[in-house]
mmCIF file of C-alpha atoms in Angstrom:
data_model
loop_
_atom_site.group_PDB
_atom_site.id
_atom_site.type_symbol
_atom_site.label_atom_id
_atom_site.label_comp_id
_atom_site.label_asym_id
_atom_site.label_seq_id
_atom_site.Cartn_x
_atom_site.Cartn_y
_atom_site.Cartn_z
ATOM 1 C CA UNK A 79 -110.526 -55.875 10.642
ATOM 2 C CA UNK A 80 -110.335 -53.489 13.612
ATOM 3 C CA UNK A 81 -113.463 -52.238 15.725
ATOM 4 C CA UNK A 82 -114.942 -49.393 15.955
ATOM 5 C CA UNK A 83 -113.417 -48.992 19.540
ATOM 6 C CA UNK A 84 -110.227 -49.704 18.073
ATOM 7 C CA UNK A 85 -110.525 -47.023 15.331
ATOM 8 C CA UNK A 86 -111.768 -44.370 17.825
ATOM 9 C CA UNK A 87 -108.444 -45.261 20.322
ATOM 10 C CA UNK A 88 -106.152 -44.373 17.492
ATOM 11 C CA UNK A 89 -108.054 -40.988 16.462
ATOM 12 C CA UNK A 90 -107.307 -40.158 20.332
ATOM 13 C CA UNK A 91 -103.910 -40.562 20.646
ATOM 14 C CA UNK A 92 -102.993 -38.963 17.248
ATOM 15 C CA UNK A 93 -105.102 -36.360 18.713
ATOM 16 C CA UNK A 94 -102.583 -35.942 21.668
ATOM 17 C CA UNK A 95 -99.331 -36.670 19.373
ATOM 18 C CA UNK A 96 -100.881 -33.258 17.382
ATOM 19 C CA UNK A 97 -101.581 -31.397 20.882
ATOM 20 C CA UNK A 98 -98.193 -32.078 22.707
ATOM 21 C CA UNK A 99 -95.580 -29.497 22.528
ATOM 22 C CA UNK A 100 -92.317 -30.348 20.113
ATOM 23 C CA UNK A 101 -90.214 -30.616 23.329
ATOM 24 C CA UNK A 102 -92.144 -33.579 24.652
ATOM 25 C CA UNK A 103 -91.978 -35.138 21.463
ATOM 26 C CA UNK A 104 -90.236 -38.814 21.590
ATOM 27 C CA UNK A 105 -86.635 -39.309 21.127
ATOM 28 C CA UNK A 106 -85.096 -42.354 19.513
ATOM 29 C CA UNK A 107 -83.225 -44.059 22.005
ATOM 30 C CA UNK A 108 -79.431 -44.352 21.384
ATOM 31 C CA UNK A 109 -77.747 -47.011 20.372
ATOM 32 C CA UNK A 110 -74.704 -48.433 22.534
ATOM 33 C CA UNK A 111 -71.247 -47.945 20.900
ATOM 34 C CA UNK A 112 -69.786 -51.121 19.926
ATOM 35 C CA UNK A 113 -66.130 -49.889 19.605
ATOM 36 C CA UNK A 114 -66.713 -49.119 15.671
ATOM 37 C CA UNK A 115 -67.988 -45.605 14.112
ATOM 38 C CA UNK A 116 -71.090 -46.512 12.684
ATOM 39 C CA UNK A 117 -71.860 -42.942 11.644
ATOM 40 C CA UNK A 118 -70.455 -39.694 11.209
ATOM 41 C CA UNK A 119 -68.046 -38.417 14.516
ATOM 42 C CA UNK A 120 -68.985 -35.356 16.333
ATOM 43 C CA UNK A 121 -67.766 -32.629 14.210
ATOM 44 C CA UNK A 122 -68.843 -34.412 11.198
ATOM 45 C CA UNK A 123 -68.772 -31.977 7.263
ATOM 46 C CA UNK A 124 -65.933 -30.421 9.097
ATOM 47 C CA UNK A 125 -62.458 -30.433 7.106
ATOM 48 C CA UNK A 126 -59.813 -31.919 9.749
ATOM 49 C CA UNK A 127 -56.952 -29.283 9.835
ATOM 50 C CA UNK A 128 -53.567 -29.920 8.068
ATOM 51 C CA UNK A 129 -50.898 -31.046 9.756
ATOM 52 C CA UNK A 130 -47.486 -30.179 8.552
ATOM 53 C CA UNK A 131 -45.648 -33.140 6.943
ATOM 54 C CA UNK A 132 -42.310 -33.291 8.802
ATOM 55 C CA UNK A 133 -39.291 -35.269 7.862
ATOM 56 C CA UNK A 134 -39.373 -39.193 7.502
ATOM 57 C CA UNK A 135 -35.939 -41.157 6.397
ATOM 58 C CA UNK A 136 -34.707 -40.354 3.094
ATOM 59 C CA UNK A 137 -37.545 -37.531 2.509
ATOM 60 C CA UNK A 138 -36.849 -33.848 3.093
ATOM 61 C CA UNK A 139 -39.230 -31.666 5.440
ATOM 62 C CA UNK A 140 -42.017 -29.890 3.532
ATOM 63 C CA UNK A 141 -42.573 -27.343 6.231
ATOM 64 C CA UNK A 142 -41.715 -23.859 6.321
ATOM 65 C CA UNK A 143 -38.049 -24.304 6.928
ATOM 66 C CA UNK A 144 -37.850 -26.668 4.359
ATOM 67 C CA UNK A 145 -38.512 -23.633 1.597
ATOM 68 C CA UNK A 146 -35.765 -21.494 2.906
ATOM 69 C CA UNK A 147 -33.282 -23.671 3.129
ATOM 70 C CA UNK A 148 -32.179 -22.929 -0.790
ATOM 71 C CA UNK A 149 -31.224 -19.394 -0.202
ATOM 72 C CA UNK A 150 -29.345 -20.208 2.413
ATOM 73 C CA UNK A 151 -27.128 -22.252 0.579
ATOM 74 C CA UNK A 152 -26.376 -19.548 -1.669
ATOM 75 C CA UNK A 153 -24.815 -17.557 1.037
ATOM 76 C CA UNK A 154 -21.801 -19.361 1.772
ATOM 77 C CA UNK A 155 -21.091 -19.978 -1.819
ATOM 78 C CA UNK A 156 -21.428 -16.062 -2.767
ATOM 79 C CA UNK A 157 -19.270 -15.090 0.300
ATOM 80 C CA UNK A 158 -16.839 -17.523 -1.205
ATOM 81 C CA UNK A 159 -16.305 -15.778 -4.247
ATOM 82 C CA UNK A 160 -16.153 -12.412 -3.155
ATOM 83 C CA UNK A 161 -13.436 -13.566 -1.111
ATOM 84 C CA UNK A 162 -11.478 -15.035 -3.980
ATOM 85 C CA UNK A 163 -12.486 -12.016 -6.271
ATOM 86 C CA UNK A 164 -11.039 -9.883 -3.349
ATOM 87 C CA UNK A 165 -7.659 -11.954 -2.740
ATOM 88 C CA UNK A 166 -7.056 -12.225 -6.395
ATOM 89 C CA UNK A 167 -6.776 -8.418 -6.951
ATOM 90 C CA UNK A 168 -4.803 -8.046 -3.001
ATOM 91 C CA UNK A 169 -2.463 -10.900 -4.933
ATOM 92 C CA UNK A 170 -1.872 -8.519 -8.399
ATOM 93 C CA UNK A 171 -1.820 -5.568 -6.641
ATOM 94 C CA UNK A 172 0.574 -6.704 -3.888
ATOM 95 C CA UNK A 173 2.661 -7.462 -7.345
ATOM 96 C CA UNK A 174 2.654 -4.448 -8.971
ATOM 97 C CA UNK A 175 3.725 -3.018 -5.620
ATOM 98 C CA UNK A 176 6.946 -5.383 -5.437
ATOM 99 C CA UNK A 177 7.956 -4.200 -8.640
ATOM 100 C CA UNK A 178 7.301 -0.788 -8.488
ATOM 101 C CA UNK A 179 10.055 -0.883 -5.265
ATOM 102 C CA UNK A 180 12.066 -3.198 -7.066
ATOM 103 C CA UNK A 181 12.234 -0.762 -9.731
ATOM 104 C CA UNK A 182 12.778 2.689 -7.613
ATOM 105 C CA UNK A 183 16.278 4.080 -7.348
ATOM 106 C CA UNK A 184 16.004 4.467 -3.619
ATOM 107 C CA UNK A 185 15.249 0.956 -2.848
ATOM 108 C CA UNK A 186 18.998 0.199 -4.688
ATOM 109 C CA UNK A 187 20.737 2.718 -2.534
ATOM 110 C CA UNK A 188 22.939 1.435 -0.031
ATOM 111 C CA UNK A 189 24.598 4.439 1.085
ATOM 112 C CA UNK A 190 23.491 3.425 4.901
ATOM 113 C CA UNK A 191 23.971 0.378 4.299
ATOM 114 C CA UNK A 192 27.079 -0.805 2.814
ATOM 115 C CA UNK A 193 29.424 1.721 5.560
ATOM 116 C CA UNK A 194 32.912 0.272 3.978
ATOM 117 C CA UNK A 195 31.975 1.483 0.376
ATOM 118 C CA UNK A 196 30.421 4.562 1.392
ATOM 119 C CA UNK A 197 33.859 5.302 3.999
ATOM 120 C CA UNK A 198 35.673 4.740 0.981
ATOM 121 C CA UNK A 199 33.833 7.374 -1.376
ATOM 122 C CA UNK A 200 34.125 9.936 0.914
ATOM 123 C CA UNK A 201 37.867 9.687 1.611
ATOM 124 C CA UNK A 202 38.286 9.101 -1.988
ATOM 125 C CA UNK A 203 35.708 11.870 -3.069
ATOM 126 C CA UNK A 204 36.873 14.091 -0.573
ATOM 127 C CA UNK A 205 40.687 14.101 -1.983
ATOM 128 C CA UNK A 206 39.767 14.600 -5.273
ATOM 129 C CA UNK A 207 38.001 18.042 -4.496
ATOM 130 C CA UNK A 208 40.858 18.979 -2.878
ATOM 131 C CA UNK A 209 43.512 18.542 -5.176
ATOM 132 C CA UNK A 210 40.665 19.908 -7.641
ATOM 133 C CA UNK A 211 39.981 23.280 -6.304
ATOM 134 C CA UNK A 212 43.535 23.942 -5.323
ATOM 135 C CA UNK A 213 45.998 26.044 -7.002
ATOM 136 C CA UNK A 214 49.642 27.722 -6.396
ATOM 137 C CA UNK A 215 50.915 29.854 -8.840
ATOM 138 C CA UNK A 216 54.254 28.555 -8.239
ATOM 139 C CA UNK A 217 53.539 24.920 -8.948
ATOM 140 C CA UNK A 218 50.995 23.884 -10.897
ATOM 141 C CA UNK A 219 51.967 20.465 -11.635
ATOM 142 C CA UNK A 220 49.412 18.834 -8.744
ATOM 143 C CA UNK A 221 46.190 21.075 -10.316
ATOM 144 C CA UNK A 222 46.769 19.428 -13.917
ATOM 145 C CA UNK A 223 47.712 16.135 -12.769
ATOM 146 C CA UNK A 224 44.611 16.410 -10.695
ATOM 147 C CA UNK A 225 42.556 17.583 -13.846
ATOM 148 C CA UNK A 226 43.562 15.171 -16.301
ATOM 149 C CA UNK A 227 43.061 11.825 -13.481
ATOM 150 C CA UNK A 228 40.029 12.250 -11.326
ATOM 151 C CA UNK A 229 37.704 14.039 -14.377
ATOM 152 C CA UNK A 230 36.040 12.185 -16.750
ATOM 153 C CA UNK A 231 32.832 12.797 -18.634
ATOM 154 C CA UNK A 232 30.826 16.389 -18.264
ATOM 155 C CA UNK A 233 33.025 17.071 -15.526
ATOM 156 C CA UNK A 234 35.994 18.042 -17.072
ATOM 157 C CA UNK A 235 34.224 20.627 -19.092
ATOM 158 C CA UNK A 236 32.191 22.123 -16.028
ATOM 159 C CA UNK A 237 35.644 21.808 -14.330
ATOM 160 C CA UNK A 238 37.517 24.315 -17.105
ATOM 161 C CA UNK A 239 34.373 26.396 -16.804
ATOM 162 C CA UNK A 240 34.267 26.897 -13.385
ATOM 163 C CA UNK A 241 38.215 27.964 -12.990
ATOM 164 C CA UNK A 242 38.647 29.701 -15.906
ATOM 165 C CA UNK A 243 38.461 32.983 -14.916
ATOM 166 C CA UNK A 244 40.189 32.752 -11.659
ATOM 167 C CA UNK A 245 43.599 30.793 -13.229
ATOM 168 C CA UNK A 246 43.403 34.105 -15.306
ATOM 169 C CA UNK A 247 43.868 36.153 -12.790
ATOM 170 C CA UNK A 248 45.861 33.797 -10.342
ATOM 171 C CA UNK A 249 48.742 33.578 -12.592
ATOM 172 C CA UNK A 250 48.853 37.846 -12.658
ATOM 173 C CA UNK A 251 48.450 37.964 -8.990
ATOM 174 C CA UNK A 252 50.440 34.899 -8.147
ATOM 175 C CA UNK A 253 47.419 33.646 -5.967
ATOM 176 C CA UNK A 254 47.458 30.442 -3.807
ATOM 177 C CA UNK A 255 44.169 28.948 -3.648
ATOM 178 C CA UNK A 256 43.592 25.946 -0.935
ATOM 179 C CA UNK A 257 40.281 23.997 -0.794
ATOM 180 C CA UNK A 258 39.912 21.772 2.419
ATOM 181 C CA UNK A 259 36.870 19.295 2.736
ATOM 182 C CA UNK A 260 35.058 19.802 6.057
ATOM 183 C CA UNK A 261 32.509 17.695 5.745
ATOM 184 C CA UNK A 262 30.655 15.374 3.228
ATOM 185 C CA UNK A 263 27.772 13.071 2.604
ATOM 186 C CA UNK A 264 26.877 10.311 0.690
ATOM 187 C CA UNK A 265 23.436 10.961 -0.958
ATOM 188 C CA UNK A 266 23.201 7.656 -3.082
ATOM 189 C CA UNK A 267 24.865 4.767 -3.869
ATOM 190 C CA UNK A 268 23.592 2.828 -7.046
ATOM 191 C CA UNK A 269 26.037 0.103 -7.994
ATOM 192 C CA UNK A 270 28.817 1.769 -9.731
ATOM 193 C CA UNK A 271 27.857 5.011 -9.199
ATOM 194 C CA UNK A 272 27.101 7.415 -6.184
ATOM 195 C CA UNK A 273 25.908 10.959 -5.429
ATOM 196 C CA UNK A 274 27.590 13.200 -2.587
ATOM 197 C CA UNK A 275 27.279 16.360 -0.868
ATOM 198 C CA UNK A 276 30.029 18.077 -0.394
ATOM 199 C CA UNK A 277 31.191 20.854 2.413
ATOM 200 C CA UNK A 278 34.531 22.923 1.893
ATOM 201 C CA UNK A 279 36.779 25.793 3.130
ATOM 202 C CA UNK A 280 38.130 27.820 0.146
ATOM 203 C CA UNK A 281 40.983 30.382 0.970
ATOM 204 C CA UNK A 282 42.523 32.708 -2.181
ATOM 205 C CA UNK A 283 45.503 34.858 -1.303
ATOM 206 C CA UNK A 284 47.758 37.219 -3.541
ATOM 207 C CA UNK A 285 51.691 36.826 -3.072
ATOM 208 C CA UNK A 286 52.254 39.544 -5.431
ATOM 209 C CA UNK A 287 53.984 42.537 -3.594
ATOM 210 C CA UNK A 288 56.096 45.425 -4.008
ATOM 211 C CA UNK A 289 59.512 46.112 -2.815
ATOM 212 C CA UNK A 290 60.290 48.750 -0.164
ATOM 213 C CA UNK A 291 63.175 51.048 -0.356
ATOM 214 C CA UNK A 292 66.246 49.127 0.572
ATOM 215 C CA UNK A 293 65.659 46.011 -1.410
ATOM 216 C CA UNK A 294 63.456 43.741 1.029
ATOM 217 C CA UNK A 295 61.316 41.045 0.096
ATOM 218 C CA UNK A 296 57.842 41.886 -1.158
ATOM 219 C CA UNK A 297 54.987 42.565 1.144
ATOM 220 C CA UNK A 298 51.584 40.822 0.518
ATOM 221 C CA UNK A 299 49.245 43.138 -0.829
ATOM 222 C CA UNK A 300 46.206 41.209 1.052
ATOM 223 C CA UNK A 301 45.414 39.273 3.552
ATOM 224 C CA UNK A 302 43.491 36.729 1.578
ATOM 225 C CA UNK A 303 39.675 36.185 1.071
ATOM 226 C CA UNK A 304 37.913 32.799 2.925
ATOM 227 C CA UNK A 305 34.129 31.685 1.721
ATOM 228 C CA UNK A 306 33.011 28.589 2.346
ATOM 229 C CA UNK A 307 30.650 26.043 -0.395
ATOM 230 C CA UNK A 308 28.663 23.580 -0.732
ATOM 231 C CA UNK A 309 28.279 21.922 -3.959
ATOM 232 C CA UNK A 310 27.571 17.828 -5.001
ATOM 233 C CA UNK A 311 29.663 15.774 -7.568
ATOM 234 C CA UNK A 312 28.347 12.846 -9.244
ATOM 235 C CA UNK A 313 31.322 10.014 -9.251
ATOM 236 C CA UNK A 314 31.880 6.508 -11.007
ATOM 237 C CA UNK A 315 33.793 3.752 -9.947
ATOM 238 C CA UNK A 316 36.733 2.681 -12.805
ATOM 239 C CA UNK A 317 39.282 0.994 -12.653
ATOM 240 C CA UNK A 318 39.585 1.153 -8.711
ATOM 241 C CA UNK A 319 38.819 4.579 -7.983
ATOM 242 C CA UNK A 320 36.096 6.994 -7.805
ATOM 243 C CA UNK A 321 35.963 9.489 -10.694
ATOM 244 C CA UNK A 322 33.986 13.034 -10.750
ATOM 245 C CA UNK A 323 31.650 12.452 -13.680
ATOM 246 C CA UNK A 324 29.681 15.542 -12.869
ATOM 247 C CA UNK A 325 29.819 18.898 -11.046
ATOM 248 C CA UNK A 326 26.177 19.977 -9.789
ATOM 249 C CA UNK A 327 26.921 23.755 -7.852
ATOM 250 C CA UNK A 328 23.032 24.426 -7.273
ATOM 251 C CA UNK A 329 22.787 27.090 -10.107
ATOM 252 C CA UNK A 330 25.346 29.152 -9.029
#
């Protein structure tokens, strides 16, 4: 049972416990660390910050780089097929091109060059206008063999058409008409058939004359007219020669 005198020392120095100021208050002494956390760390009711998860073997990453990677993926794969969309319609149009030359008449000319068959068209070409277009009154054998031999098709028509009116008159006024080639040119050649442009001399002159007193030979009654043409025949090749198959004058 405590004293009096004990009593009254315990009043006293919860007395002075109630008096002293909070800063002078005792603190619990700390403990020494043992190497274990037996409480909370510094910092303690605070959320530790996440720390990205980065590749391990046989995971993916899970950071940011990890979510784009799917798009671009996709990139290669839709360059890839606009590249075979594009190359598929270079292919079909780079087709329809071929054919489309294949199929023009100019590609199947070889007027410049096959130079043999094209030499030979003009020389043979060039003949046959001549004998053609020529005419003497006084021997018409070579302008009717020429007629019936080197015409076929349209030709011989156009050719009857065209001379017509001047064989009418030749054979009145015992004309001579000479046609000389000066100069030709092979538009086309397309297989078996060939276009060319032709240049020519034409010369008509009247040997109808009247007799002077005394019984000389008649006198000319001209001096002859000279024009020159151009004109084009169309010829096929039969049976070893070139044939005039059409007479194209330009509307004239």
């Amino acid at each position: 049972m405590p004293t009096p005198r004990h009593h009254l020392n315990r009043q006293r120095r919860r007395q002075a416990l109630a008096a002293a100021p909070e800063d002078t208050a005792p603190r619990p002494r700390p403990r020494a660390s043992v190497g274990v956390l037996t409480g909370p760390a510094p910092g303690a009711g605070r959320r530790p910050a996440a720390k990205p998860v980065r590749e391990t073997a046989g995971a993916p990453e899970e950071d940011t780089a990890a979510s784009g990677s799917g798009p671009r993926r996709l990139v290669p794969l839709v360059v890839l097929c606009v590249l075979t969309l594009l190359l598929g319609g270079f292919a079909g149009w780079a087709h329809g091109r071929a054919g489309e030359l294949r199929d023009d008449p100019a590609r199947s000319n070889t007027a410049l060059t096959d130079l043999a068959r094209t030499s030979e068209i003009k020389g043979q070409t060039g003949a046959a206008v001549a004998a053609l277009f020529s005419y003497d009154h006084a021997d018409t054998a070579p302008f009717e063999k020429a007629g019936k031999t080197l015409l076929t098709g349209k030709a011989v028509e156009q050719h009857r058409t065209l001379l017509g009116g001047v064989l009418a008159r030749a054979a009145e006024q015992k004309t001579v008409i000479t046609t000389t080639v000066t100069d030709s040119a092979v538009e086309r050649i397309d297989g078996e058939r060939a276009r060319v442009l032709v240049y020519a001399d034409q010369s008509s002159v009247s040997t109808a004359g009247t007799a002077k007193a005394g019984g000389k030979q008649p006198k000319a009654q001209d001096q002859g007219v000279y024009a020159g043409a151009m004109f084009a025949v169309d010829v096929v090749h039969r049976d070893g020669r070139w044939l005039v198959e059409n007479i194209d004058t330009f509307g004239r």
